[in-house]
XYZ file of C-alpha atoms in Angstrom:
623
model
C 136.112 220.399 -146.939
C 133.011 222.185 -147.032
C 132.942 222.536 -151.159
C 133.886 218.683 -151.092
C 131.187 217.893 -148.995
C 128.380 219.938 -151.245
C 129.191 218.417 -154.446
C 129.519 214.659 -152.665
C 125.992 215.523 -151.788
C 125.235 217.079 -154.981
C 126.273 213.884 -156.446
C 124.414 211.784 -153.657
C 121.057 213.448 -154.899
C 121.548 213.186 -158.476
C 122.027 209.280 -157.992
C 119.048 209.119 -155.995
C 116.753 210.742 -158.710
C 118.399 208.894 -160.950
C 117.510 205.305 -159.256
C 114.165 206.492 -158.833
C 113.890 207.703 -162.251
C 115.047 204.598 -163.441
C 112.956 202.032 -161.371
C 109.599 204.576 -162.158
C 110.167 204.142 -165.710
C 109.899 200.104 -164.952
C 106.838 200.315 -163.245
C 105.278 202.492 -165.391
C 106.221 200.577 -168.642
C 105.409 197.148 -167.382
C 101.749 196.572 -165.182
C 101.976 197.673 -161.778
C 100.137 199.846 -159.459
C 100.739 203.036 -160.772
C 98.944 201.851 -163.983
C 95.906 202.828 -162.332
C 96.587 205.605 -161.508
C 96.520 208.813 -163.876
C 99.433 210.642 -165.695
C 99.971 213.457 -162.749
C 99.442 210.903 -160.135
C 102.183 208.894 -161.439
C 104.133 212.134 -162.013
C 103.550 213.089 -158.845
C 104.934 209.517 -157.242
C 107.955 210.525 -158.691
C 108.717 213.856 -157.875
C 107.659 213.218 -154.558
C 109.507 209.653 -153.886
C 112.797 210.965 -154.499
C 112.795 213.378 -152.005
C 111.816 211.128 -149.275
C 114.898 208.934 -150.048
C 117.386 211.975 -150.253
C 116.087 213.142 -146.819
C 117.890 209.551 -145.645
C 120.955 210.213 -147.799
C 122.055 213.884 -146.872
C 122.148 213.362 -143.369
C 123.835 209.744 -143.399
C 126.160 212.242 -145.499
C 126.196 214.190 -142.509
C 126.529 211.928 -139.854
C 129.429 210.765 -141.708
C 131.014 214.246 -142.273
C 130.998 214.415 -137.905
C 132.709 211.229 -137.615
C 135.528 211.926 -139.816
C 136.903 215.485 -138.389
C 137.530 213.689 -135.116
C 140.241 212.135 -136.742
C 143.612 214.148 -137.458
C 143.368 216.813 -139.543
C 145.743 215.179 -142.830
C 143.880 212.452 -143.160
C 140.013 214.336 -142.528
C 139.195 215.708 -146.171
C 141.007 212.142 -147.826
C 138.647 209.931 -145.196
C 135.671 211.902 -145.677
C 135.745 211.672 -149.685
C 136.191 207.867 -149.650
C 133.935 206.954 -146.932
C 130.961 209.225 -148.113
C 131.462 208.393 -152.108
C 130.622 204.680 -150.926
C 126.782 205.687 -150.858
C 126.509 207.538 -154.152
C 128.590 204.625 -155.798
C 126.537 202.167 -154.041
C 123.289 203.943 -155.428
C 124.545 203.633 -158.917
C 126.112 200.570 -159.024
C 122.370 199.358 -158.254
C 120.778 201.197 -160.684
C 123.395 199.872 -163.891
C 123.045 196.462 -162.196
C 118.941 196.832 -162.204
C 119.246 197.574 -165.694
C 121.193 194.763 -166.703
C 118.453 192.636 -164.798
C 115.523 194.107 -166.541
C 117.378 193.737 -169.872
C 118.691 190.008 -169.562
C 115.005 189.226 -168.155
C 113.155 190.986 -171.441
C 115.301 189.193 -173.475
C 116.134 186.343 -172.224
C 113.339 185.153 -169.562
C 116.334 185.049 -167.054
C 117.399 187.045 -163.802
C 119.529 186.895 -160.858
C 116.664 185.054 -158.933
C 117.136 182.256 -161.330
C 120.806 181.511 -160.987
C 122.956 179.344 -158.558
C 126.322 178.092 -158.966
C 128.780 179.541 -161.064
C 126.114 182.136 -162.677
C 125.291 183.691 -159.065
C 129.257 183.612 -158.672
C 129.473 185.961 -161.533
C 126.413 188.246 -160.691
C 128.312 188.855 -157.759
C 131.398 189.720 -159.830
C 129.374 191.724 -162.051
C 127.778 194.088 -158.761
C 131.402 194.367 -157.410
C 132.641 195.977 -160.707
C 129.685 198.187 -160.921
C 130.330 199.322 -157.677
C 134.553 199.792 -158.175
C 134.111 201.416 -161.343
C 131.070 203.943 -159.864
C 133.747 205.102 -157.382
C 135.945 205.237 -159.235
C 134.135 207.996 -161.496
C 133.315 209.953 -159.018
C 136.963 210.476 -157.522
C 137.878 211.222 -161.031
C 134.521 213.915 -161.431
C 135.786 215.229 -158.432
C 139.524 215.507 -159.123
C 138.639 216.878 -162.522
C 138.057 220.502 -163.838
C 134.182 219.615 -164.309
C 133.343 221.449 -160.951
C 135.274 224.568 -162.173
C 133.105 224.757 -165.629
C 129.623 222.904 -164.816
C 129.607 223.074 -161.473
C 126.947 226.174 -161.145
C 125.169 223.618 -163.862
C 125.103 220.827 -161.806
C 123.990 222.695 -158.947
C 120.916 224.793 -159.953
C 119.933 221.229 -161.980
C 119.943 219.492 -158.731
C 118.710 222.505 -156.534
C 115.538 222.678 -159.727
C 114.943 219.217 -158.697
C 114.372 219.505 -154.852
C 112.828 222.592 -155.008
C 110.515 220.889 -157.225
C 110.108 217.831 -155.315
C 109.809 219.806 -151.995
C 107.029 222.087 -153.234
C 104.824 219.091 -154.394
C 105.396 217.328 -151.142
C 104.312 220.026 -148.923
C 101.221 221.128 -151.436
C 99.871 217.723 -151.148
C 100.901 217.210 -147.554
C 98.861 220.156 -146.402
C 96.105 220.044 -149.172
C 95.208 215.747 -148.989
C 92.845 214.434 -147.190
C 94.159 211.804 -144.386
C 92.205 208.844 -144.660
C 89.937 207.824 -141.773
C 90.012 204.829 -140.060
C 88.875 205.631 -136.922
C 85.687 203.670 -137.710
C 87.682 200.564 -136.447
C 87.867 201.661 -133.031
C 85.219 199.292 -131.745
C 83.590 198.893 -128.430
C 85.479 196.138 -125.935
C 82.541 194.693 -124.351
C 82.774 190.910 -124.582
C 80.114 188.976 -125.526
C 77.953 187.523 -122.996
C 79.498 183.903 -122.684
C 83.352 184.967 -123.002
C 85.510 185.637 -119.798
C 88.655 187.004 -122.220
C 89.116 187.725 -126.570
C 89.757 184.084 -127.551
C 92.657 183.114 -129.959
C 91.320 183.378 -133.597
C 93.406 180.615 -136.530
C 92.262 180.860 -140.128
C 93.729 177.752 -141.566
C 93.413 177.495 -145.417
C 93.952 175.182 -148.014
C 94.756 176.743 -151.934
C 92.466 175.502 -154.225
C 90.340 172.936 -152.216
C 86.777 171.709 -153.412
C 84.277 170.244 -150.853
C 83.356 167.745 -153.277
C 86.979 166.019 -152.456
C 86.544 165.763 -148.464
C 85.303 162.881 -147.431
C 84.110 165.367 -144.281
C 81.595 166.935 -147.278
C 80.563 162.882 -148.293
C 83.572 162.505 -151.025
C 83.395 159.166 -151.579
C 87.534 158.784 -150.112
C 88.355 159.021 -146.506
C 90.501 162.368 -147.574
C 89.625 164.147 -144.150
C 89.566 161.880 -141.466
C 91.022 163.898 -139.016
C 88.801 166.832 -139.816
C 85.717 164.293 -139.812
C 86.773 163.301 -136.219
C 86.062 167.000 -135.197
C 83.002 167.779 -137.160
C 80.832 167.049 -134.189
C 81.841 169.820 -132.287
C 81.855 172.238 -135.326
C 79.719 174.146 -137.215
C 79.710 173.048 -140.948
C 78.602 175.458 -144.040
C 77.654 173.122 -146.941
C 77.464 175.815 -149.683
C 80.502 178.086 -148.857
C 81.657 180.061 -152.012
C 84.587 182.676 -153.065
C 84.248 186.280 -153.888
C 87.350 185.856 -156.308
C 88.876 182.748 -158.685
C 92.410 183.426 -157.515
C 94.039 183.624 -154.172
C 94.988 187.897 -154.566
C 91.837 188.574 -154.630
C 90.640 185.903 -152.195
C 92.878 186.273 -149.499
C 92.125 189.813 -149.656
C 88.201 189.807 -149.300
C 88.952 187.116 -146.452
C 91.312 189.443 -144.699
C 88.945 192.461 -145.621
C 85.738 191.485 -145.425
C 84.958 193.469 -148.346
C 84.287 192.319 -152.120
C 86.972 192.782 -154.578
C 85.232 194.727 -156.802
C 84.828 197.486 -153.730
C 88.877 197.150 -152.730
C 89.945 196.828 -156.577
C 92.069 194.129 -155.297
C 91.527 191.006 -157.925
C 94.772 189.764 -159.402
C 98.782 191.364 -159.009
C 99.647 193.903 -159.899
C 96.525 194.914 -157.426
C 97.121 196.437 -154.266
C 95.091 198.162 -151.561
C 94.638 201.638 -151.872
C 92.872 204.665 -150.193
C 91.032 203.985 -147.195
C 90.851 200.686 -148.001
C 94.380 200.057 -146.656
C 93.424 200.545 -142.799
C 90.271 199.028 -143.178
C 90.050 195.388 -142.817
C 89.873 192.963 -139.958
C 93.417 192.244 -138.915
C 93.368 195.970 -138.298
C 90.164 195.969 -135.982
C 91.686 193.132 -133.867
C 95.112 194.814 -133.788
C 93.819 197.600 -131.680
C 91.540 194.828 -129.337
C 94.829 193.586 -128.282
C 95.522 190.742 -130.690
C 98.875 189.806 -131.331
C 98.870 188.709 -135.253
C 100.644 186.808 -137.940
C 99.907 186.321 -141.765
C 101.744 183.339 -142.557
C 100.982 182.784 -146.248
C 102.749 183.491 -150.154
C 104.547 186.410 -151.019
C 103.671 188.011 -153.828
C 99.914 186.274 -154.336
C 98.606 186.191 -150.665
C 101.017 188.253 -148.662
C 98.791 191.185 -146.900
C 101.623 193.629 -146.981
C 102.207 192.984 -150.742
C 99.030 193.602 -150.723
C 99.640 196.910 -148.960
C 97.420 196.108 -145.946
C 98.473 198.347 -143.412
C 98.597 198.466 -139.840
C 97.317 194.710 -139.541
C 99.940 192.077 -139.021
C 103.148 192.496 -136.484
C 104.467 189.911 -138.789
C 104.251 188.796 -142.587
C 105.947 185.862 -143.848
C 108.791 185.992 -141.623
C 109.200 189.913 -141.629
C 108.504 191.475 -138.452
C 106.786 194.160 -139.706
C 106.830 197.423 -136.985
C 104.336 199.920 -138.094
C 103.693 201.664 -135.017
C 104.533 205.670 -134.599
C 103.447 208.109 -131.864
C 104.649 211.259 -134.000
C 101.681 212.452 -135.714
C 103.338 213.844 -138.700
C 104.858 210.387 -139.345
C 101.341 208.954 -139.144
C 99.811 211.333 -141.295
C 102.873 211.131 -143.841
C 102.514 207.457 -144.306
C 98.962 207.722 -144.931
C 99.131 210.661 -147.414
C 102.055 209.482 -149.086
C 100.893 205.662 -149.445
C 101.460 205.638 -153.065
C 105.205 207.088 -152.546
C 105.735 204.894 -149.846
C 105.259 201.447 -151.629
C 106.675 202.887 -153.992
C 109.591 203.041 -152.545
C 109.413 199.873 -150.460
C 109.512 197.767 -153.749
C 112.016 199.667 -154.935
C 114.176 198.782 -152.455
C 113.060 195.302 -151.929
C 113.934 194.746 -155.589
C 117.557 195.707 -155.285
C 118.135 194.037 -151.402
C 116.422 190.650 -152.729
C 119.279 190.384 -155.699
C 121.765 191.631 -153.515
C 120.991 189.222 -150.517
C 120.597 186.168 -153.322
C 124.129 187.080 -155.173
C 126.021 187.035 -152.212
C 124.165 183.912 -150.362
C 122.588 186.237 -147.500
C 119.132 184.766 -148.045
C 118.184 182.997 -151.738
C 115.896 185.209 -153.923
C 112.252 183.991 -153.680
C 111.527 182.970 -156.836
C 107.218 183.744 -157.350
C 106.948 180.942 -160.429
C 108.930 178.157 -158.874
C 107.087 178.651 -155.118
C 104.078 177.789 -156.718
C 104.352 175.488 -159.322
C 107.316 173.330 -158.501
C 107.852 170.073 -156.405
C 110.587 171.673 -154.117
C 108.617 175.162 -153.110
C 110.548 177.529 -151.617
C 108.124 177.411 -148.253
C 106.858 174.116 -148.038
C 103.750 174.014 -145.854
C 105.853 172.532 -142.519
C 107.914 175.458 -142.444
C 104.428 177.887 -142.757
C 102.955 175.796 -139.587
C 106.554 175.689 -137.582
C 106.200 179.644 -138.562
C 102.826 179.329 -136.905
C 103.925 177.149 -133.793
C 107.178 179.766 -133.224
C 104.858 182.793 -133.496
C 101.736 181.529 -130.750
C 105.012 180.692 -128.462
C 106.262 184.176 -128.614
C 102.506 185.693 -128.087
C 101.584 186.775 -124.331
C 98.202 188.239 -125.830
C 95.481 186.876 -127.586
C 96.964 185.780 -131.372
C 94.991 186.311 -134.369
C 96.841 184.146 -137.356
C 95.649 183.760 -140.848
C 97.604 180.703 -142.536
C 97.360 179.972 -145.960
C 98.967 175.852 -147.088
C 99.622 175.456 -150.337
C 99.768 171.564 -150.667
C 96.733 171.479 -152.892
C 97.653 174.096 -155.068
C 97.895 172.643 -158.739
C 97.999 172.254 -161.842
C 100.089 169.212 -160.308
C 100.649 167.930 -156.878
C 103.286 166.350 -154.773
C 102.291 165.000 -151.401
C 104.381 163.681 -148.810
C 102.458 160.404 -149.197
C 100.712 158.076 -151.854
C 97.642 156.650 -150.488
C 95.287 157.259 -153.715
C 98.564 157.715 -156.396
C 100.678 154.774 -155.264
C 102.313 153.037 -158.059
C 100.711 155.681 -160.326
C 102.605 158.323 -162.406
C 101.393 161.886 -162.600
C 101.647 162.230 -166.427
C 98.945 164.484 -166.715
C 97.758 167.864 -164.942
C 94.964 167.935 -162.306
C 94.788 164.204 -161.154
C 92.053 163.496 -159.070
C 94.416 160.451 -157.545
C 97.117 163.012 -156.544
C 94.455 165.600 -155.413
C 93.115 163.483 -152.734
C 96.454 162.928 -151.127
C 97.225 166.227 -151.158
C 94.104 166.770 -149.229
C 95.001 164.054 -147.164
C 98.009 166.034 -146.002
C 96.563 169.328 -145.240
C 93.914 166.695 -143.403
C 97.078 165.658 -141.441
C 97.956 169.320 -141.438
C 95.047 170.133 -139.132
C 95.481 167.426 -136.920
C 99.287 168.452 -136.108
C 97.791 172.029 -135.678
C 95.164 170.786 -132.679
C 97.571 168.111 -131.047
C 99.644 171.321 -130.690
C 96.941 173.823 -129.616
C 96.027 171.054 -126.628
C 99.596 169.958 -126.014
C 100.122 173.979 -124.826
C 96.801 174.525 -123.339
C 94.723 176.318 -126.059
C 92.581 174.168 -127.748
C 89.331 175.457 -125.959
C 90.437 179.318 -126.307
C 91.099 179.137 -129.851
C 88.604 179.532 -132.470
C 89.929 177.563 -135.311
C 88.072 178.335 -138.994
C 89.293 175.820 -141.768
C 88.153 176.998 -145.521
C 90.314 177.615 -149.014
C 90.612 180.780 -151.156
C 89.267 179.413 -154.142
C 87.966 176.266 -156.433
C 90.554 173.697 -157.901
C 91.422 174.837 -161.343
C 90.793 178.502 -160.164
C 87.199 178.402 -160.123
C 84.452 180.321 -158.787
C 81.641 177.575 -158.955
C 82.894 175.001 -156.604
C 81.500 174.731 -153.173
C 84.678 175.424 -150.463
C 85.090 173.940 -147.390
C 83.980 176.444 -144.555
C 83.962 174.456 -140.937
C 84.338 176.483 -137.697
C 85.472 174.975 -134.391
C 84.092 177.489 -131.654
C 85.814 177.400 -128.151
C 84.124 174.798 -125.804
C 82.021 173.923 -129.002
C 79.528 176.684 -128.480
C 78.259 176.332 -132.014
C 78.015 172.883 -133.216
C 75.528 171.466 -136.743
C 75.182 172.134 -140.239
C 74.024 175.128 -142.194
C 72.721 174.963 -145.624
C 72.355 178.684 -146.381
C 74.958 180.100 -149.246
C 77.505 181.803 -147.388
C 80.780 183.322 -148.866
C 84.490 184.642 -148.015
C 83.599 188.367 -146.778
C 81.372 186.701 -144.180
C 83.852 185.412 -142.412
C 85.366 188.604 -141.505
C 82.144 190.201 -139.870
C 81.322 186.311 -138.090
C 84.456 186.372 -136.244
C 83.850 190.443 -134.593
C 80.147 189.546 -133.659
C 80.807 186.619 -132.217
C 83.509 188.025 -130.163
C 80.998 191.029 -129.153
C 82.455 193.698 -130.998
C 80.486 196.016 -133.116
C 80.957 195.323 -137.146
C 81.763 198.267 -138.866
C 79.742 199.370 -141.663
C 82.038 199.316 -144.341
C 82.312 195.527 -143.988
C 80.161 193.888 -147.440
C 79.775 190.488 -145.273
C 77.174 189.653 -143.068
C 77.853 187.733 -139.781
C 77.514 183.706 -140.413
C 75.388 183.026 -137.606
C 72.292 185.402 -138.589
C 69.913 182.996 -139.247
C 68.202 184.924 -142.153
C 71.131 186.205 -143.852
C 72.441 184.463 -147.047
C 69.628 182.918 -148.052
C 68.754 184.413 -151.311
C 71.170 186.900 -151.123
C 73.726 187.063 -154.648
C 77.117 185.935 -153.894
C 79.319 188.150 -155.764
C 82.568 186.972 -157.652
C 85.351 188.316 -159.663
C 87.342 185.888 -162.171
C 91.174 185.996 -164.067
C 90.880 184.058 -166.970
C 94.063 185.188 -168.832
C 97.745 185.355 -166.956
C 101.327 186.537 -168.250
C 104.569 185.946 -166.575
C 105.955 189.314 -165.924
C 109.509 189.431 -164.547
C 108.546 186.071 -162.884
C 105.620 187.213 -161.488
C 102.124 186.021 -162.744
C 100.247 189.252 -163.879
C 96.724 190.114 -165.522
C 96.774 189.819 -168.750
C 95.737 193.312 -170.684
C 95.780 195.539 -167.493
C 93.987 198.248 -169.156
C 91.199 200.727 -168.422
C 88.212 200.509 -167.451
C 88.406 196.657 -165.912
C 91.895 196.244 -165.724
C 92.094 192.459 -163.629
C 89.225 191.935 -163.709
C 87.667 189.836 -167.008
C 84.671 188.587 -165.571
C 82.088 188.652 -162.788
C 79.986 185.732 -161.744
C 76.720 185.610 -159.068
C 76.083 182.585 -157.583
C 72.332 182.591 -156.174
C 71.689 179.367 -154.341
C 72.479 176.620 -156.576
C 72.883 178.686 -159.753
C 76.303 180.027 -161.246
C 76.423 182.735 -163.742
C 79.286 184.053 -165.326
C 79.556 187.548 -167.430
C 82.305 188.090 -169.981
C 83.283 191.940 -169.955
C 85.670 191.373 -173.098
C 81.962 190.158 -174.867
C 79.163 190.835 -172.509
C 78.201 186.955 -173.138
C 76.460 185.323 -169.938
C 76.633 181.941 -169.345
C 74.858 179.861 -166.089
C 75.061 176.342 -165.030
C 74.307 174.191 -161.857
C 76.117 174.215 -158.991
C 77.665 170.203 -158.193
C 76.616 168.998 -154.748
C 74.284 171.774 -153.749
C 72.332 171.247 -150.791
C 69.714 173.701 -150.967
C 68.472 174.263 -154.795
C 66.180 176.774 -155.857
C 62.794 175.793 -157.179
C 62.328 176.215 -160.802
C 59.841 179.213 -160.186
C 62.479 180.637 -158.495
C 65.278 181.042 -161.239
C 66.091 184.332 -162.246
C 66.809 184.955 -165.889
C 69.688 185.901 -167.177
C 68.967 189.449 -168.326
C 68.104 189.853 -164.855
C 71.111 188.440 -163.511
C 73.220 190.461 -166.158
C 71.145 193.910 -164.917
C 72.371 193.235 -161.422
C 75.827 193.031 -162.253
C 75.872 196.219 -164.313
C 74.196 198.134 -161.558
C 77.146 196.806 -159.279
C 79.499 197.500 -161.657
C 78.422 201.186 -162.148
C 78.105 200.987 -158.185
C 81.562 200.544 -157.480
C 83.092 203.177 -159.915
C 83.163 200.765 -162.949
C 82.904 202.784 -166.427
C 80.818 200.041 -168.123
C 80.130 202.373 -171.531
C 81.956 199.212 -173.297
C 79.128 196.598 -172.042
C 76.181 198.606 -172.494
């Protein structure tokens, strides 16, 4: 029993490596987050993943090893072989049947996630035999003479292997830094005014121009809800992003901090470092905030994004986080590379395995953004929404992201602007409108709500968008805040951007904003007003196993292709594949430099080299 049991968990381990070894080599082939990082970092991910996922294995080996000698004694060794070769089988059936994904994918643009019908029917066949056959080879390695000949082999392999792994883990463990977020921990006095935190919603649109709400002076009555309330809100005219595309976006909104700080611009980036603990879900958190990001995997889901320790849940994943062993704090924050790691790893393998066998369909990245029939439509985000505030005894904090106006082409519920008209073309203006005119009736289901359970006047409600329609960096975005018991009511004409809504909300709730925020609050009456608004731009996508990607990830910009600087009413744009600036005017500005005023564009291309070089950029290339 015991010599059974040692090479069942010799074999246990040598799948695991094996799985890992095999889903590393993806990553590292294909763009991803380890392609930022260095040769022994990467090298490092995977001698030190492995062994977090064999200290799971071994003592589920274990566990079952207990539970089979209280049966009788004939039947113990014959039991404990069959039930504990399930898990090494299991482990290699997924890694053939991972293969076989990557392969038909490469090939042949098609997955798992893609089928229905008949071809999921025979995925599922496919997985079965994978698995049969897998135990089946490993009764037949065991029954054979292979232990009696390579078994001292096999063993001082394996034994290489997690000596290896374990003396990397611990080196690093007691040798890395842990990163420090106690600057969140914020002071709980309440500003004067405010008997209690109120609620906090950030409702956005994808892709929404001012220019096309009627609540801006768009010639169509798009908003007329929102118009109804714009007396007793506060209403930025010149509100701009800090990134073309919603990654990048949603992740200075949630962060407060520009992208080319975080390094977050376009998938495959993810938070990293320090930067995963600070942001402003995670400030709130630990105020008492119960919160939600109810958004789009892949492109504007914060734990995709790696955002730790933010939101309870993500999409419809209750995400649990919390851990009063120290060691399991300090693990997950040394180890955060491993740890995603990991966690995609595994989220590869349980989405295909939950689609083939009709658990819960795959979500398919291309077709939940691009097609008529999304996989989320934008009344399941706000039920999502109305089932999460239900279930919240404290204060809520949601960010919700509705993806109604996201293009190239649109498909409203209702044709006010495109009836009788086909949409035979991409980004029609006719179709655009009515798409605004739902998330229009979007907001108005959201307040009917809020007063039909009593929390209207305790909620401050911000309505905005991630970026310009067509992906663009130059548009004025919407940006109107509804304060409780309309404390803040008017119009402000100062350029404001995305990372200043972040520090807006924590003074006006009282709480000191940390200094590693790159926004300034909204309602300083000086701040804004000449200051450069910063932006990062993706001009080139590929579809990489269905997932839109950077094109030419690559040191030293890797996403990111160009930066623009918006000051006032003037856009400039800087190529880093030729170092070319270009500069235009900005369409409906409200407050326009004078002509003495405009900067030239050496100037302008100065300042963005100096932030550049700033924020770790090797710009050798440019200069």
């Amino acid at each position: 029993m015991r010599h059974e049991f040692a090479r069942i968990t010799l074999l246990t381990i040598l799948a695991s490596y094996i799985y890992l070894f095999m889903e590393w080599l993806f990553f590292i082939t294909k763009p991803s987050f380890l392609t930022r990082f260095s040769i022994l970092q990467s090298i490092e991910v995977l001698a030190t993943a492995p062994l977090f996922l064999v200290l799971v294995t071994v003592p589920s080996l274990l566990f079952i090893g207990l539970l089979t000698t209280t049966t009788r004694k004939s039947w113990r060794a014959k039991l404990f072989r069959h039930t504990a070769l399930l898990l090494p089988a299991l482990i290699i059936a997924a890694t053939a049947f991972l293969l076989f994904e990557n392969f038909t994918y490469t090939l042949f643009g098609f997955n798992v996630g893609l089928s229905g019908g008949i071809i999921r029917f025979i995925y599922a066949l496919l997985i079965i035999l994978l698995f049969v056959c897998s135990n089946q080879t490993l009764h037949r390695w065991l029954n054979s003479n292979l232990w009696n000949t390579k078994g001292r082999i096999a063993f001082f392999f394996v034994g290489t292997l997690v000596t290896l792994s374990t003396v990397i883990t611990v080196t690093n463990y007691l040798l890395a830094k842990v990163p420090d977020n106690t600057e969140v921990e914020t002071h709980s006095t309440l500003k004067e005014g405010l008997d209690q935190f109120p609620n906090i919603l950030i409702l956005s649109a994808d892709g929404l121009n001012a220019t096309h709400m009627s609540a801006y002076g768009y010639h169509r009555n798009t908003t007329p809800f929102i118009k109804k309330i714009l007396p007793e809100s506060l209403l930025f005219e010149n509100n701009f992003t800090n990134n073309s595309n919603s990654p990048g976006s949603i992740g200075s909104l949630l962060s407060g901090k520009l992208p080319t700080n975080t390094k977050v611009i376009y998938n495959p980036d993810i938070f990293t470092s320090i930067h995963i603990y600070q942001h402003l879900p995670g400030v709130l958190r630990k105020k008492g905030y119960r919160s939600a990001d109810i958004s789009i995997r892949h492109y504007g889901d914060a734990y995709d994004l790696n955002m730790r320790e933010a939101f309870h849940m993500v999409n419809g994943r209750t995400i649990n986080e919390e851990t009063t062993i120290p060691i399991l704090e300090k693990i997950n924050k040394i180890f955060e590379a491993e740890v995603y790691f990991l966690e995609q790893t595994l989220e590869r393998i349980k989405g295909r395995l939950f689609h083939t066998f009709r658990i819960k369909n795959m979500v398919n990245a291309f077709s939940m953004v691009t097609q008529k029939k999304k996989s989320i439509p934008d009344s399941e985000r706000i039920k999502q929404f109305f089932d999460f505030i239900e279930d919240s005894p404290e204060p809520f904090f949601v960010h919700m992201h509705l993806m109604g106006t996201h293009g190239p082409k649109f498909f409203p519920r209702h044709s006010t602007f495109s009836a009788g008209k086909e949409q035979d073309n991409k980004w029609m203006d006719d179709f655009y409108d009515d798409a605004i005119l739902d998330f229009d009736d979007n907001v108005r289901e959201v307040v009917q709500h809020l007063k039909k359970i009593g929390q209207y006047e305790n909620t401050l409600i911000i309505l905005t968008s991630d970026h310009g329609k067509k992906w663009e960096a130059n548009q004025r975005l919407p940006l109107i805040i509804r304060f409780p018991n309309q404390q803040h009511r008017g119009l402000v004409t100062k350029n404001v951007q995305i990372i200043d809504i972040a520090p807006a909300i924590l003074d006006y709730l009282g709480l000191e904003v940390p200094g590693w925020l790159d926004g300034e609050p909204l309602l300083l009456s000086d701040a804004g007003i000449k200051k450069p608004i910063i932006s990062t731009i993706v001009k080139q996508r590929d579809w990489i196993n269905g997932l839109s990607m950077a094109s030419n990830y690559n040191a030293p910009f890797y996403s990111l292709h160009a930066v623009s600087v918006i000051i006032r009413d003037r856009f400039y744009c800087l190529s880093l594949k030729d170092g070319q600036i270009v500069s235009s005017e900005i369409e409906g500005h409200t407050n326009p430099l004078d002509e003495n005023e405009v900067p030239s564009a050496t100037k302008i291309k100065n300042f963005i080299f100096k932030h550049l070089k700033e924020n770790k950029y090797d710009i050798s290339s440019l200069q």
